[in-house]
Amino acid sequence: MASAGIETAAMAKASKGRSKPDRFAPNYWPFVIPALIVISAVIVFPWVFTVWMSVNSWTLGQSQVFAGLDNYIRLTTDMRFWESLWHTVLYTALSVLLPLFLGTLAALIFDAQFPLRGLIRGIFVMPMMATPVAIALVWTMMYHPQLGVLNYLLSFVGIGPQEWIYNQHSVIPSLVLVESWQWTPLVMLIVLGGLAAVPREPYESAEIDGANVWQKFRYLTLPMIAPFLMIAVIIRSIDAVKSFDIIYAMTQGGPGTASETINIYLYNTAFAYYDIGYGSAMAVVFFILIVLLSFVLMMIRQRVNWSDGEAR
């Protein structure tokens, strides 16, 4: 009986010892709550408020009236919206493909060993460090039909003056050229990281088998750097689809509406025409399109990873 009592007392003491850390366990919620408040104030509340404004007819200076889905129905028949959507798709596609090609080519060049390679790399990446608005102002002067340096240089090879951003047919390619000039170095750095991780043994085997430069790039380099190229595509797509500063600083969506992307049209609708409700509906639709684009890109990214893992 005495031993049973001692055993019971020992078990109770052990149980008390185990429960003490549970009572005084650290509570991390006081550290999480401020972050949740900030996220709610900065992200959640603005989007909830935007959705609410999108179902109201509200022109700044007038009373707010509930409109249901009228603003969204209006989008389906707004040809200017569909035109701006096409401009956004075209601008994004060109702003991804051109830097991807030029950045990959630059990475292949800078991956080779040659004198002053580090210095030239540093000079090459300088454009992406500049402020977009400053870049836009400089390129606007370069694009000037009479005083621009680009037309002056073209005159040496017998090409007449071009209208660049002042012509509705050449304005988007001209803007893409500025975007590519700034962000090609970023793609180059990403691809250089992929080339640094590529093993050299397959190239030695390919050289023994008599493979030429194109065959080594096509069947060895390209498949092994494909995940890095996909990362570059994702980053450039996200950056290009939301581009605003360069376009607005150079053309404000002109001439006419030839370079008006969704961002520019949304800005003009909400802050130039003061149609807050319609601009909010446009913002919600644009957000949904970005989410769908991100979902597609991530699915492609996972497929690239799967293919790369299968190859290994």
mmCIF file of C-alpha atoms in Angstrom:
data_model
loop_
_atom_site.group_PDB
_atom_site.id
_atom_site.type_symbol
_atom_site.label_atom_id
_atom_site.label_comp_id
_atom_site.label_asym_id
_atom_site.label_seq_id
_atom_site.Cartn_x
_atom_site.Cartn_y
_atom_site.Cartn_z
ATOM 1 C CA MET A 1 0.000 0.000 0.000
ATOM 2 C CA ALA A 2 2.809 2.357 0.885
ATOM 3 C CA SER A 3 4.596 1.610 -2.389
ATOM 4 C CA ALA A 4 1.360 2.217 -4.315
ATOM 5 C CA GLY A 5 0.940 5.577 -2.599
ATOM 6 C CA ILE A 6 4.530 6.542 -3.371
ATOM 7 C CA GLU A 7 4.031 5.529 -7.028
ATOM 8 C CA THR A 8 0.804 7.560 -7.240
ATOM 9 C CA ALA A 9 2.520 10.605 -5.764
ATOM 10 C CA ALA A 10 5.432 10.241 -8.206
ATOM 11 C CA MET A 11 3.047 10.014 -11.174
ATOM 12 C CA ALA A 12 1.156 13.097 -9.977
ATOM 13 C CA LYS A 13 4.415 14.998 -9.592
ATOM 14 C CA ALA A 14 5.566 13.943 -13.062
ATOM 15 C CA SER A 15 2.212 14.956 -14.527
ATOM 16 C CA LYS A 16 2.475 18.316 -12.793
ATOM 17 C CA GLY A 17 5.975 18.742 -14.194
ATOM 18 C CA ARG A 18 4.776 18.021 -17.708
ATOM 19 C CA SER A 19 1.844 20.408 -17.504
ATOM 20 C CA LYS A 20 3.945 23.312 -16.266
ATOM 21 C CA PRO A 21 5.705 23.911 -19.619
ATOM 22 C CA ASP A 22 2.292 23.715 -21.310
ATOM 23 C CA ARG A 23 0.925 26.447 -19.058
ATOM 24 C CA PHE A 24 3.924 28.674 -19.591
ATOM 25 C CA ALA A 25 4.526 27.785 -23.266
ATOM 26 C CA PRO A 26 5.411 30.843 -25.367
ATOM 27 C CA ASN A 27 2.490 32.423 -27.176
ATOM 28 C CA TYR A 28 3.399 33.809 -30.600
ATOM 29 C CA TRP A 29 0.048 35.417 -31.383
ATOM 30 C CA PRO A 30 1.059 38.852 -30.028
ATOM 31 C CA PHE A 31 3.779 38.901 -32.691
ATOM 32 C CA VAL A 32 1.475 37.702 -35.496
ATOM 33 C CA ILE A 33 -1.451 40.052 -34.846
ATOM 34 C CA PRO A 34 0.377 43.274 -35.908
ATOM 35 C CA ALA A 35 1.344 41.646 -39.210
ATOM 36 C CA LEU A 36 -2.259 40.511 -39.773
ATOM 37 C CA ILE A 37 -3.491 44.040 -39.062
ATOM 38 C CA VAL A 38 -1.026 45.528 -41.542
ATOM 39 C CA ILE A 39 -1.915 42.952 -44.227
ATOM 40 C CA SER A 40 -5.619 43.563 -43.700
ATOM 41 C CA ALA A 41 -5.168 47.335 -43.873
ATOM 42 C CA VAL A 42 -2.846 47.348 -46.886
ATOM 43 C CA ILE A 43 -4.149 44.424 -48.994
ATOM 44 C CA VAL A 44 -7.477 42.984 -47.836
ATOM 45 C CA PHE A 45 -9.409 46.199 -47.139
ATOM 46 C CA PRO A 46 -8.440 47.992 -50.410
ATOM 47 C CA TRP A 47 -9.518 45.000 -52.484
ATOM 48 C CA VAL A 48 -12.790 44.549 -50.599
ATOM 49 C CA PHE A 49 -13.461 48.270 -51.009
ATOM 50 C CA THR A 50 -12.569 48.093 -54.724
ATOM 51 C CA VAL A 51 -15.008 45.218 -55.249
ATOM 52 C CA TRP A 52 -17.673 47.181 -53.412
ATOM 53 C CA MET A 53 -17.066 50.286 -55.565
ATOM 54 C CA SER A 54 -17.205 48.150 -58.718
ATOM 55 C CA VAL A 55 -20.884 47.311 -58.057
ATOM 56 C CA ASN A 56 -21.751 50.974 -57.593
ATOM 57 C CA SER A 57 -22.202 53.797 -60.059
ATOM 58 C CA TRP A 58 -19.999 56.517 -58.613
ATOM 59 C CA THR A 59 -18.640 59.553 -60.400
ATOM 60 C CA LEU A 60 -16.469 61.740 -58.200
ATOM 61 C CA GLY A 61 -18.479 64.670 -56.897
ATOM 62 C CA GLN A 62 -21.811 62.871 -57.253
ATOM 63 C CA SER A 63 -23.744 60.547 -54.971
ATOM 64 C CA GLN A 64 -22.980 56.847 -54.960
ATOM 65 C CA VAL A 65 -25.728 54.593 -56.380
ATOM 66 C CA PHE A 66 -25.797 50.789 -56.237
ATOM 67 C CA ALA A 67 -25.570 49.419 -59.793
ATOM 68 C CA GLY A 68 -25.093 45.685 -59.343
ATOM 69 C CA LEU A 69 -23.280 44.161 -62.309
ATOM 70 C CA ASP A 70 -23.947 47.080 -64.669
ATOM 71 C CA ASN A 71 -20.291 48.143 -64.722
ATOM 72 C CA TYR A 72 -19.172 44.616 -65.632
ATOM 73 C CA ILE A 73 -21.824 44.351 -68.362
ATOM 74 C CA ARG A 74 -20.637 47.701 -69.675
ATOM 75 C CA LEU A 75 -17.121 46.285 -70.030
ATOM 76 C CA THR A 76 -18.324 43.601 -72.432
ATOM 77 C CA THR A 77 -19.492 46.244 -74.929
ATOM 78 C CA ASP A 78 -16.688 48.753 -74.376
ATOM 79 C CA MET A 79 -14.520 48.505 -77.501
ATOM 80 C CA ARG A 80 -11.910 50.769 -75.964
ATOM 81 C CA PHE A 81 -11.499 48.277 -73.129
ATOM 82 C CA TRP A 82 -11.030 45.384 -75.562
ATOM 83 C CA GLU A 83 -8.569 47.469 -77.559
ATOM 84 C CA SER A 84 -6.587 48.223 -74.404
ATOM 85 C CA LEU A 85 -6.660 44.509 -73.539
ATOM 86 C CA TRP A 86 -5.164 43.680 -76.946
ATOM 87 C CA HIS A 87 -2.503 46.356 -76.475
ATOM 88 C CA THR A 88 -1.657 44.850 -73.073
ATOM 89 C CA VAL A 89 -1.319 41.344 -74.510
ATOM 90 C CA LEU A 90 0.813 42.559 -77.428
ATOM 91 C CA TYR A 91 3.020 44.740 -75.245
ATOM 92 C CA THR A 92 3.502 41.950 -72.689
ATOM 93 C CA ALA A 93 4.308 39.290 -75.287
ATOM 94 C CA LEU A 94 6.887 41.457 -77.062
ATOM 95 C CA SER A 95 8.361 42.673 -73.760
ATOM 96 C CA VAL A 96 8.905 39.057 -72.704
ATOM 97 C CA LEU A 97 10.133 37.494 -75.950
ATOM 98 C CA LEU A 98 12.628 40.181 -76.987
ATOM 99 C CA PRO A 99 14.470 40.429 -73.629
ATOM 100 C CA LEU A 100 14.370 36.627 -73.363
ATOM 101 C CA PHE A 101 16.132 36.248 -76.710
ATOM 102 C CA LEU A 102 18.605 39.093 -76.199
ATOM 103 C CA GLY A 103 19.271 38.171 -72.562
ATOM 104 C CA THR A 104 19.976 34.529 -73.436
ATOM 105 C CA LEU A 105 22.296 35.611 -76.250
ATOM 106 C CA ALA A 106 24.112 38.014 -73.915
ATOM 107 C CA ALA A 107 24.428 35.306 -71.248
ATOM 108 C CA LEU A 108 25.993 32.903 -73.733
ATOM 109 C CA ILE A 109 28.475 35.621 -74.743
ATOM 110 C CA PHE A 110 29.355 36.636 -71.175
ATOM 111 C CA ASP A 111 29.679 32.999 -70.106
ATOM 112 C CA ALA A 112 32.785 32.733 -72.283
ATOM 113 C CA GLN A 113 36.214 33.746 -71.027
ATOM 114 C CA PHE A 114 37.602 36.990 -72.473
ATOM 115 C CA PRO A 115 39.505 40.037 -71.163
ATOM 116 C CA LEU A 116 37.573 42.630 -69.102
ATOM 117 C CA ARG A 117 34.551 40.348 -68.924
ATOM 118 C CA GLY A 118 33.645 41.532 -65.411
ATOM 119 C CA LEU A 119 33.830 45.208 -66.363
ATOM 120 C CA ILE A 120 31.669 44.732 -69.460
ATOM 121 C CA ARG A 121 29.141 42.733 -67.422
ATOM 122 C CA GLY A 122 28.896 45.609 -64.962
ATOM 123 C CA ILE A 123 28.315 48.128 -67.748
ATOM 124 C CA PHE A 124 25.714 45.851 -69.362
ATOM 125 C CA VAL A 125 23.553 45.635 -66.198
ATOM 126 C CA MET A 126 23.492 49.390 -65.577
ATOM 127 C CA PRO A 127 20.214 50.114 -67.484
ATOM 128 C CA MET A 128 18.075 48.123 -65.043
ATOM 129 C CA MET A 129 19.374 50.276 -62.162
ATOM 130 C CA ALA A 130 17.980 53.493 -63.640
ATOM 131 C CA THR A 131 14.621 55.039 -62.751
ATOM 132 C CA PRO A 132 11.919 54.148 -65.337
ATOM 133 C CA VAL A 133 10.648 57.731 -65.611
ATOM 134 C CA ALA A 134 14.175 59.030 -66.217
ATOM 135 C CA ILE A 135 14.667 56.360 -68.881
ATOM 136 C CA ALA A 136 11.350 57.363 -70.479
ATOM 137 C CA LEU A 137 12.366 61.023 -70.668
ATOM 138 C CA VAL A 138 15.753 60.216 -72.211
ATOM 139 C CA TRP A 139 14.251 57.874 -74.801
ATOM 140 C CA THR A 140 11.525 60.403 -75.607
ATOM 141 C CA MET A 141 14.232 62.874 -76.598
ATOM 142 C CA MET A 142 16.035 60.155 -78.579
ATOM 143 C CA TYR A 143 12.790 59.324 -80.417
ATOM 144 C CA HIS A 144 12.120 62.943 -81.445
ATOM 145 C CA PRO A 145 11.468 62.982 -85.236
ATOM 146 C CA GLN A 146 13.602 66.098 -85.907
ATOM 147 C CA LEU A 147 16.015 66.375 -82.984
ATOM 148 C CA GLY A 148 16.338 62.746 -81.879
ATOM 149 C CA VAL A 149 19.696 61.000 -82.061
ATOM 150 C CA LEU A 150 18.173 57.770 -83.414
ATOM 151 C CA ASN A 151 17.011 59.375 -86.675
ATOM 152 C CA TYR A 152 20.400 61.094 -86.927
ATOM 153 C CA LEU A 153 22.138 57.717 -86.716
ATOM 154 C CA LEU A 154 19.750 56.165 -89.232
ATOM 155 C CA SER A 155 20.629 58.885 -91.723
ATOM 156 C CA PHE A 156 24.175 57.484 -91.945
ATOM 157 C CA VAL A 157 22.854 54.235 -93.416
ATOM 158 C CA GLY A 158 20.419 55.912 -95.795
ATOM 159 C CA ILE A 159 17.218 55.385 -93.761
ATOM 160 C CA GLY A 160 14.833 58.321 -93.528
ATOM 161 C CA PRO A 161 13.491 59.759 -90.294
ATOM 162 C CA GLN A 162 11.070 57.544 -88.395
ATOM 163 C CA GLU A 163 8.113 58.696 -86.316
ATOM 164 C CA TRP A 164 8.739 56.132 -83.530
ATOM 165 C CA ILE A 165 6.295 56.826 -80.663
ATOM 166 C CA TYR A 166 4.458 59.476 -82.703
ATOM 167 C CA ASN A 167 2.976 56.931 -85.115
ATOM 168 C CA GLN A 168 0.177 54.567 -84.101
ATOM 169 C CA HIS A 169 1.736 51.640 -85.991
ATOM 170 C CA SER A 170 5.214 51.933 -84.453
ATOM 171 C CA VAL A 171 4.442 53.215 -80.970
ATOM 172 C CA ILE A 172 4.129 49.844 -79.218
ATOM 173 C CA PRO A 173 7.310 48.353 -80.793
ATOM 174 C CA SER A 174 9.121 51.576 -79.842
ATOM 175 C CA LEU A 175 7.943 51.268 -76.229
ATOM 176 C CA VAL A 176 8.923 47.593 -76.194
ATOM 177 C CA LEU A 177 12.420 48.591 -77.326
ATOM 178 C CA VAL A 178 12.753 50.832 -74.252
ATOM 179 C CA GLU A 179 11.411 48.097 -71.962
ATOM 180 C CA SER A 180 13.785 45.549 -73.489
ATOM 181 C CA TRP A 181 16.766 47.889 -73.176
ATOM 182 C CA GLN A 182 16.097 48.217 -69.453
ATOM 183 C CA TRP A 183 15.301 44.603 -68.552
ATOM 184 C CA THR A 184 17.424 42.484 -70.890
ATOM 185 C CA PRO A 185 20.259 42.598 -68.287
ATOM 186 C CA LEU A 186 17.957 40.970 -65.718
ATOM 187 C CA VAL A 187 17.271 38.047 -68.044
ATOM 188 C CA MET A 188 21.000 37.832 -68.744
ATOM 189 C CA LEU A 189 21.792 37.518 -65.016
ATOM 190 C CA ILE A 190 19.155 34.799 -64.531
ATOM 191 C CA VAL A 191 20.419 32.774 -67.498
ATOM 192 C CA LEU A 192 24.036 33.262 -66.384
ATOM 193 C CA GLY A 193 23.086 31.651 -63.075
ATOM 194 C CA GLY A 194 21.682 28.699 -64.989
ATOM 195 C CA LEU A 195 24.786 28.389 -67.157
ATOM 196 C CA ALA A 196 26.980 28.401 -64.055
ATOM 197 C CA ALA A 197 25.074 25.354 -62.764
ATOM 198 C CA VAL A 198 25.384 23.386 -66.004
ATOM 199 C CA PRO A 199 27.886 20.476 -65.753
ATOM 200 C CA ARG A 200 30.708 20.337 -68.307
ATOM 201 C CA GLU A 201 30.912 16.562 -68.747
ATOM 202 C CA PRO A 202 28.049 16.302 -71.313
ATOM 203 C CA TYR A 203 29.803 18.884 -73.502
ATOM 204 C CA GLU A 204 33.015 16.883 -73.480
ATOM 205 C CA SER A 205 31.087 13.778 -74.562
ATOM 206 C CA ALA A 206 29.306 15.766 -77.272
ATOM 207 C CA GLU A 207 32.596 17.093 -78.624
ATOM 208 C CA ILE A 208 33.947 13.545 -78.811
ATOM 209 C CA ASP A 209 30.825 12.568 -80.794
ATOM 210 C CA GLY A 210 31.444 15.465 -83.188
ATOM 211 C CA ALA A 211 28.527 17.742 -82.192
ATOM 212 C CA ASN A 212 28.705 21.305 -83.496
ATOM 213 C CA VAL A 213 27.926 24.513 -81.563
ATOM 214 C CA TRP A 214 24.229 24.589 -82.495
ATOM 215 C CA GLN A 215 23.698 20.924 -81.603
ATOM 216 C CA LYS A 216 25.324 21.405 -78.196
ATOM 217 C CA PHE A 217 23.117 24.412 -77.516
ATOM 218 C CA ARG A 218 19.934 22.768 -78.823
ATOM 219 C CA TYR A 219 20.269 19.381 -77.100
ATOM 220 C CA LEU A 220 22.371 20.199 -74.023
ATOM 221 C CA THR A 221 22.356 23.849 -72.984
ATOM 222 C CA LEU A 222 18.733 24.719 -73.760
ATOM 223 C CA PRO A 223 17.117 21.789 -71.893
ATOM 224 C CA MET A 224 19.334 22.322 -68.849
ATOM 225 C CA ILE A 225 18.663 26.053 -68.561
ATOM 226 C CA ALA A 226 14.944 25.728 -69.384
ATOM 227 C CA PRO A 227 13.862 26.133 -65.699
ATOM 228 C CA PHE A 228 15.894 29.348 -65.485
ATOM 229 C CA LEU A 229 14.361 30.614 -68.710
ATOM 230 C CA MET A 230 10.934 29.899 -67.254
ATOM 231 C CA ILE A 231 11.784 31.943 -64.162
ATOM 232 C CA ALA A 232 12.800 34.813 -66.453
ATOM 233 C CA VAL A 233 9.515 34.483 -68.366
ATOM 234 C CA ILE A 234 7.481 34.616 -65.142
ATOM 235 C CA ILE A 235 9.327 37.649 -63.792
ATOM 236 C CA ARG A 236 9.167 39.528 -67.087
ATOM 237 C CA SER A 237 5.489 38.669 -67.633
ATOM 238 C CA ILE A 238 4.506 39.975 -64.211
ATOM 239 C CA ASP A 239 6.560 43.132 -64.717
ATOM 240 C CA ALA A 240 5.405 43.818 -68.296
ATOM 241 C CA VAL A 241 1.697 43.234 -67.753
ATOM 242 C CA LYS A 242 1.609 45.885 -65.018
ATOM 243 C CA SER A 243 3.888 48.362 -66.815
ATOM 244 C CA PHE A 244 2.652 51.910 -66.393
ATOM 245 C CA ASP A 245 5.414 54.443 -65.747
ATOM 246 C CA ILE A 246 7.319 54.145 -69.038
ATOM 247 C CA ILE A 247 4.148 54.128 -71.162
ATOM 248 C CA TYR A 248 2.516 57.030 -69.348
ATOM 249 C CA ALA A 249 5.675 59.148 -69.253
ATOM 250 C CA MET A 250 6.334 58.679 -72.977
ATOM 251 C CA THR A 251 2.924 58.574 -74.666
ATOM 252 C CA GLN A 252 0.093 58.819 -72.069
ATOM 253 C CA GLY A 253 -1.516 56.055 -74.157
ATOM 254 C CA GLY A 254 -1.224 57.946 -77.454
ATOM 255 C CA PRO A 255 -1.148 58.789 -80.216
ATOM 256 C CA GLY A 256 -4.892 58.612 -79.769
ATOM 257 C CA THR A 257 -5.347 55.297 -77.967
ATOM 258 C CA ALA A 258 -2.689 53.366 -79.940
ATOM 259 C CA SER A 259 -0.572 52.553 -76.866
ATOM 260 C CA GLU A 260 -3.305 52.575 -74.229
ATOM 261 C CA THR A 261 -2.945 49.427 -72.133
ATOM 262 C CA ILE A 262 -5.431 48.408 -69.438
ATOM 263 C CA ASN A 263 -3.360 50.192 -66.792
ATOM 264 C CA ILE A 264 -3.455 53.466 -68.728
ATOM 265 C CA TYR A 265 -7.165 53.142 -69.564
ATOM 266 C CA LEU A 266 -7.972 52.286 -65.943
ATOM 267 C CA TYR A 267 -6.001 55.299 -64.728
ATOM 268 C CA ASN A 268 -7.688 57.648 -67.199
ATOM 269 C CA THR A 269 -11.144 56.312 -66.352
ATOM 270 C CA ALA A 270 -10.739 56.667 -62.597
ATOM 271 C CA PHE A 271 -8.553 59.753 -62.256
ATOM 272 C CA ALA A 272 -9.099 61.726 -65.479
ATOM 273 C CA TYR A 273 -12.804 61.026 -66.124
ATOM 274 C CA TYR A 274 -13.542 60.461 -62.387
ATOM 275 C CA ASP A 275 -15.668 57.374 -63.115
ATOM 276 C CA ILE A 276 -14.607 55.541 -59.963
ATOM 277 C CA GLY A 277 -17.174 52.727 -60.172
ATOM 278 C CA TYR A 278 -16.351 51.762 -63.754
ATOM 279 C CA GLY A 279 -12.614 52.040 -63.095
ATOM 280 C CA SER A 280 -12.987 49.752 -60.066
ATOM 281 C CA ALA A 281 -14.798 47.143 -62.159
ATOM 282 C CA MET A 282 -11.976 47.337 -64.668
ATOM 283 C CA ALA A 283 -9.437 46.848 -61.853
ATOM 284 C CA VAL A 284 -11.267 43.744 -60.587
ATOM 285 C CA VAL A 285 -11.378 42.194 -64.073
ATOM 286 C CA PHE A 286 -7.713 43.026 -64.614
ATOM 287 C CA PHE A 287 -6.844 41.401 -61.275
ATOM 288 C CA ILE A 288 -8.693 38.224 -62.282
ATOM 289 C CA LEU A 289 -6.808 38.137 -65.588
ATOM 290 C CA ILE A 290 -3.488 38.503 -63.761
ATOM 291 C CA VAL A 291 -4.410 35.654 -61.400
ATOM 292 C CA LEU A 292 -5.259 33.420 -64.364
ATOM 293 C CA LEU A 293 -1.995 34.363 -66.089
ATOM 294 C CA SER A 294 -0.039 33.581 -62.917
ATOM 295 C CA PHE A 295 -1.813 30.234 -62.592
ATOM 296 C CA VAL A 296 -0.960 29.281 -66.190
ATOM 297 C CA LEU A 297 2.672 30.343 -65.784
ATOM 298 C CA MET A 298 3.046 28.364 -62.557
ATOM 299 C CA MET A 299 1.563 25.270 -64.196
ATOM 300 C CA ILE A 300 4.058 25.601 -67.045
ATOM 301 C CA ARG A 301 6.814 26.120 -64.489
ATOM 302 C CA GLN A 302 5.875 22.895 -62.683
ATOM 303 C CA ARG A 303 5.819 21.029 -65.986
ATOM 304 C CA VAL A 304 9.308 22.330 -66.802
ATOM 305 C CA ASN A 305 10.545 21.155 -63.415
ATOM 306 C CA TRP A 306 8.957 17.746 -63.962
ATOM 307 C CA SER A 307 10.586 17.369 -67.372
ATOM 308 C CA ASP A 308 13.924 18.462 -65.939
ATOM 309 C CA GLY A 309 13.624 15.972 -63.097
ATOM 310 C CA GLU A 310 12.686 13.183 -65.502
ATOM 311 C CA ALA A 311 15.736 13.952 -67.619
ATOM 312 C CA ARG A 312 17.947 13.550 -64.600
#
